[in-house]
Amino acid sequence: MNSSAARFDPTRHPDGTFNYEVSPFGEQPRVSLAAIAAAVYTILFAIHLIQGIRYKTFYMAAAIAGAFFEAVGYFCRIVSINDPFSIPMYSAQYSFIVVSPVLVAATQYVMLEKVMHHSYPEASPVKHTLITRTFVISDVIAFFVQVAGSSILLSDRTKTDLGLRIMMAGLVVQVISFAVYLGIAVIFYKRAKILAQGGKAALVDRQAWRTIFMTLMASGMMVFLRSVFRIIEFSYGFRGFIATNEVYMYVFDFGLMMLALLAFNVNHPGAFLRASHEFDAELK
């Protein structure tokens, strides 16, 4: 055998640099973008944690965890970029980034129930106390399906298509669930608006619950669009042009999830809604 052929390493270029094109990344990722994303999510996590402690909003715990795991995901991405053929590290960063938004969505389900409780619970098209339980259960299902798909996708390259299909199934469950949730929210708002215009009093000031509701809808749409993006990405395959171009991820995943979390830093529910002790105890 030719000695030069024996020394050939497909993971490296002739100059010794990594050949990212044959790595799981499919292109040379930018450490600078991952560092910025990690820093942004670390800051968002810290602010959410401080606000949560200040206002004692324990129902925001899932969103706080989501911000934390997003930060962990991008820190892992930095490490993975410097060791692109380490499957465990690539799997870690990929899983954290893809699955963390499920936690943010769980908080949004809780928040809709909370807004209803503080305004006009009778305006909900379904019993408002069932919203958190019902949608969080669907969120948990979507979470574990995506984790299972991610594990298969990244642990066995011969089962890439299977892993993608399972992850897509989890995302589809999440998108359908979120679409139903948004529909319930819209119906509630229309009915609540009629009650408010009729002079019916709410538990908190009208402007307070409307501000949080609008913030919730804006944040929710960010999560919804991000999930739709991931479904489109997976439909093109693990080596598709979207999956192998990280710019799409930073715009439609990092960017949208950053806005989803930032929305509640700007209009934190603890500053607008004052829950009864009974309701807070139920949400804990």
Coordinates of C-alpha atoms in Angstrom, one line a residue:
M1 CA 0.0 0.0 0.0
N2 CA 1.2 3.5 -0.8
S3 CA 2.6 5.1 2.4
S4 CA 1.1 8.5 1.6
A5 CA -2.4 6.8 1.1
A6 CA -1.9 5.0 4.4
R7 CA -1.3 8.4 6.2
F8 CA -4.3 10.0 4.5
D9 CA -6.7 11.3 7.1
P10 CA -10.1 12.4 5.7
T11 CA -10.9 14.4 8.9
R12 CA -8.0 16.8 8.2
H13 CA -7.0 19.1 5.3
P14 CA -3.4 18.9 4.0
D15 CA -2.5 21.9 6.2
G16 CA -3.6 20.0 9.3
T17 CA -6.9 21.9 9.9
F18 CA -10.1 20.1 10.5
N19 CA -12.2 19.1 7.5
Y20 CA -15.5 20.2 8.8
E21 CA -17.3 19.2 5.6
V22 CA -17.1 15.5 6.6
S23 CA -17.9 16.2 10.3
P24 CA -21.4 16.2 11.7
F25 CA -21.5 20.0 11.2
G26 CA -21.2 19.7 7.4
E27 CA -19.5 23.1 7.2
Q28 CA -17.0 25.1 9.2
P29 CA -19.0 26.6 12.1
R30 CA -18.1 29.9 13.7
V31 CA -16.9 29.9 17.3
S32 CA -17.7 33.6 17.5
L33 CA -21.4 33.0 16.9
A34 CA -21.6 30.2 19.4
A35 CA -19.8 32.4 22.0
I36 CA -22.2 35.3 21.4
A37 CA -25.2 32.9 21.7
A38 CA -23.8 31.3 24.9
A39 CA -23.2 34.8 26.4
V40 CA -26.7 36.0 25.5
Y41 CA -28.4 33.0 27.0
T42 CA -26.3 33.2 30.1
I43 CA -27.4 36.8 30.6
L44 CA -31.0 35.9 29.9
F45 CA -30.8 33.1 32.4
A46 CA -29.3 35.3 35.1
I47 CA -32.0 38.0 34.5
H48 CA -34.8 35.5 34.6
L49 CA -33.4 33.9 37.8
I50 CA -33.1 37.3 39.5
Q51 CA -36.6 38.3 38.4
G52 CA -38.0 34.9 39.5
I53 CA -36.5 35.3 43.0
R54 CA -37.5 38.9 43.3
Y55 CA -41.2 38.3 42.3
K56 CA -41.3 34.8 43.7
T57 CA -42.7 33.6 40.3
F58 CA -42.0 29.9 40.7
Y59 CA -44.2 29.1 37.7
M60 CA -41.4 30.6 35.5
A61 CA -39.0 27.8 36.6
A62 CA -39.3 25.9 33.3
A63 CA -38.4 29.0 31.3
I64 CA -35.4 29.7 33.5
A65 CA -34.3 26.1 33.0
G66 CA -34.8 26.5 29.3
A67 CA -32.5 29.6 29.2
F68 CA -29.9 27.7 31.2
F69 CA -29.9 24.7 28.9
E70 CA -29.7 26.9 25.9
A71 CA -26.6 28.5 27.3
V72 CA -25.2 25.0 28.1
G73 CA -26.0 23.9 24.6
Y74 CA -24.0 26.8 23.0
F75 CA -21.1 26.3 25.4
C76 CA -21.0 22.7 24.4
R77 CA -21.1 23.8 20.8
I78 CA -17.9 25.9 21.3
V79 CA -16.2 22.7 22.7
S80 CA -17.6 20.6 19.8
I81 CA -16.3 23.1 17.2
N82 CA -12.8 22.6 18.6
D83 CA -13.3 18.8 18.5
P84 CA -15.8 18.3 15.6
F85 CA -15.5 14.5 15.4
S86 CA -16.4 13.9 19.0
I87 CA -19.9 12.5 18.6
P88 CA -20.8 12.7 22.4
M89 CA -20.0 16.4 22.5
Y90 CA -21.8 17.1 19.2
S91 CA -24.8 15.1 20.5
A92 CA -24.8 17.1 23.7
Q93 CA -24.8 20.5 22.0
Y94 CA -27.3 19.5 19.4
S95 CA -29.7 17.9 22.0
F96 CA -29.6 20.9 24.4
I97 CA -30.3 23.4 21.6
V98 CA -33.0 21.5 19.9
V99 CA -34.9 20.3 23.0
S100 CA -34.6 23.4 25.4
P101 CA -37.5 25.3 23.7
V102 CA -39.9 22.7 25.0
L103 CA -39.3 24.0 28.5
V104 CA -40.0 27.6 27.4
A105 CA -43.3 26.4 25.8
A106 CA -44.2 24.7 29.1
T107 CA -44.0 28.0 31.0
Q108 CA -46.2 29.6 28.3
Y109 CA -48.9 27.1 28.9
V110 CA -48.8 27.9 32.6
M111 CA -48.8 31.6 31.9
L112 CA -52.1 31.4 29.8
E113 CA -53.8 29.7 32.7
K114 CA -52.5 32.4 35.1
V115 CA -53.6 35.2 32.8
M116 CA -57.1 33.7 32.7
H117 CA -57.2 33.3 36.5
H118 CA -56.4 37.0 36.9
S119 CA -58.9 38.3 34.4
Y120 CA -61.9 36.4 33.2
P121 CA -61.6 32.6 33.7
E122 CA -65.2 32.2 32.4
A123 CA -64.0 33.5 29.0
S124 CA -61.9 30.4 28.4
P125 CA -63.5 27.9 25.9
V126 CA -62.2 25.1 28.1
K127 CA -61.9 24.8 31.9
H128 CA -58.9 27.1 32.5
T129 CA -57.5 24.9 35.3
L130 CA -57.0 22.1 32.8
I131 CA -54.9 24.1 30.4
T132 CA -51.5 23.6 32.2
R133 CA -52.0 19.9 32.9
T134 CA -53.2 19.1 29.3
F135 CA -50.6 21.0 27.4
V136 CA -47.7 20.3 29.7
I137 CA -48.4 16.6 29.3
S138 CA -48.3 17.0 25.5
D139 CA -45.1 19.0 25.9
V140 CA -43.5 16.2 27.9
I141 CA -44.5 13.7 25.3
A142 CA -42.9 15.9 22.6
F143 CA -39.9 16.4 24.7
F144 CA -39.1 12.7 25.2
V145 CA -39.9 11.9 21.5
Q146 CA -37.4 14.5 20.4
V147 CA -34.8 13.3 22.9
A148 CA -35.2 9.7 21.6
G149 CA -34.9 10.8 18.0
S150 CA -31.9 12.9 18.8
S151 CA -30.2 10.0 20.5
I152 CA -30.8 7.7 17.6
L153 CA -29.8 10.3 15.0
L154 CA -26.4 11.1 16.7
S155 CA -25.4 7.7 18.1
D156 CA -25.9 5.6 15.0
R157 CA -25.2 7.1 11.6
T158 CA -26.8 4.2 9.8
K159 CA -30.2 5.2 11.4
T160 CA -30.0 8.9 10.5
D161 CA -33.3 8.9 8.6
L162 CA -35.1 7.1 11.5
G163 CA -33.8 9.6 14.0
L164 CA -34.9 12.5 11.9
R165 CA -38.4 11.0 11.4
I166 CA -38.7 10.5 15.2
M167 CA -37.6 14.0 15.9
M168 CA -40.0 15.4 13.3
A169 CA -42.8 13.4 15.0
G170 CA -42.0 15.1 18.3
L171 CA -41.9 18.5 16.7
V172 CA -45.2 17.9 14.9
V173 CA -46.8 17.0 18.2
Q174 CA -45.4 20.2 19.7
V175 CA -46.6 22.3 16.8
I176 CA -50.1 20.9 16.7
S177 CA -50.4 21.2 20.5
F178 CA -49.1 24.8 20.4
A179 CA -51.5 25.7 17.5
V180 CA -54.4 24.4 19.6
Y181 CA -53.1 26.4 22.6
L182 CA -52.9 29.6 20.5
G183 CA -56.4 29.0 19.2
I184 CA -57.7 28.7 22.8
A185 CA -55.8 31.9 23.7
V186 CA -57.4 33.9 20.8
I187 CA -60.9 32.8 21.7
F188 CA -60.3 33.6 25.3
Y189 CA -59.0 37.1 24.5
K190 CA -62.0 37.9 22.2
R191 CA -64.5 36.8 24.9
A192 CA -62.5 38.6 27.7
K193 CA -62.5 41.8 25.7
I194 CA -66.3 41.7 25.4
L195 CA -66.6 41.2 29.2
A196 CA -64.2 44.0 29.9
Q197 CA -66.1 46.4 27.6
G198 CA -69.3 45.4 29.4
G199 CA -67.8 46.7 32.6
K200 CA -67.1 43.4 34.3
A201 CA -64.2 43.7 36.8
A202 CA -61.1 41.5 36.7
L203 CA -58.9 40.4 39.5
V204 CA -56.1 42.7 38.3
D205 CA -56.1 45.9 36.3
R206 CA -57.2 45.5 32.7
Q207 CA -54.0 46.9 31.3
A208 CA -51.9 44.5 33.4
W209 CA -53.4 41.2 32.2
R210 CA -53.6 42.5 28.6
T211 CA -50.0 43.5 28.7
I212 CA -49.0 40.0 29.9
F213 CA -51.3 38.3 27.4
M214 CA -49.9 40.2 24.5
T215 CA -46.4 39.5 25.7
L216 CA -47.4 35.8 26.0
M217 CA -48.7 35.7 22.4
A218 CA -45.6 37.4 21.0
S219 CA -43.3 35.0 22.9
G220 CA -45.5 32.1 21.9
M221 CA -45.4 32.9 18.2
M222 CA -41.6 33.0 18.4
V223 CA -41.6 29.4 19.8
F224 CA -44.2 28.3 17.3
L225 CA -42.2 29.7 14.3
R226 CA -39.0 28.2 15.7
S227 CA -40.6 24.7 15.8
V228 CA -41.9 25.1 12.2
F229 CA -38.4 26.0 11.1
R230 CA -37.0 22.8 12.7
I231 CA -39.6 20.7 10.9
I232 CA -38.7 22.3 7.6
E233 CA -35.0 21.7 8.4
F234 CA -35.5 18.1 9.2
S235 CA -37.6 17.5 6.1
Y236 CA -34.5 18.3 4.0
G237 CA -32.4 15.7 6.0
F238 CA -29.5 15.8 8.4
R239 CA -27.1 16.8 5.5
G240 CA -29.6 19.2 3.9
F241 CA -28.7 22.7 2.9
I242 CA -30.4 24.1 6.0
A243 CA -28.8 21.7 8.5
T244 CA -25.4 22.4 7.1
N245 CA -25.7 26.2 7.0
E246 CA -25.6 27.4 10.6
V247 CA -26.8 30.9 9.7
Y248 CA -30.4 29.5 9.4
M249 CA -30.1 28.1 12.9
Y250 CA -28.9 31.4 14.4
V251 CA -31.7 33.3 12.8
F252 CA -34.6 31.0 13.2
D253 CA -33.6 29.1 16.4
F254 CA -31.2 31.2 18.4
G255 CA -32.8 34.5 17.3
L256 CA -36.5 33.5 17.8
M257 CA -35.8 31.8 21.2
M258 CA -33.8 34.8 22.4
L259 CA -36.8 37.0 21.6
A260 CA -39.2 34.6 23.3
L261 CA -37.3 34.7 26.5
L262 CA -36.5 38.4 26.3
A263 CA -40.2 39.3 26.0
F264 CA -40.8 38.2 29.6
N265 CA -37.7 40.0 30.9
V266 CA -39.2 43.2 29.5
N267 CA -42.7 42.5 30.7
H268 CA -42.2 40.1 33.6
P269 CA -45.5 38.6 34.8
G270 CA -44.4 39.1 38.4
A271 CA -44.5 42.9 37.9
F272 CA -48.0 42.9 36.5
L273 CA -49.9 40.0 38.0
R274 CA -50.4 39.4 41.7
A275 CA -51.6 35.9 42.3
S276 CA -53.7 34.7 45.1
H277 CA -51.9 32.4 47.6
E278 CA -54.2 29.6 46.6
F279 CA -53.3 29.8 42.9
D280 CA -49.6 30.2 43.5
A281 CA -49.7 27.1 45.7
E282 CA -51.4 25.2 42.9
L283 CA -48.8 26.2 40.3
K284 CA -45.9 25.3 42.6

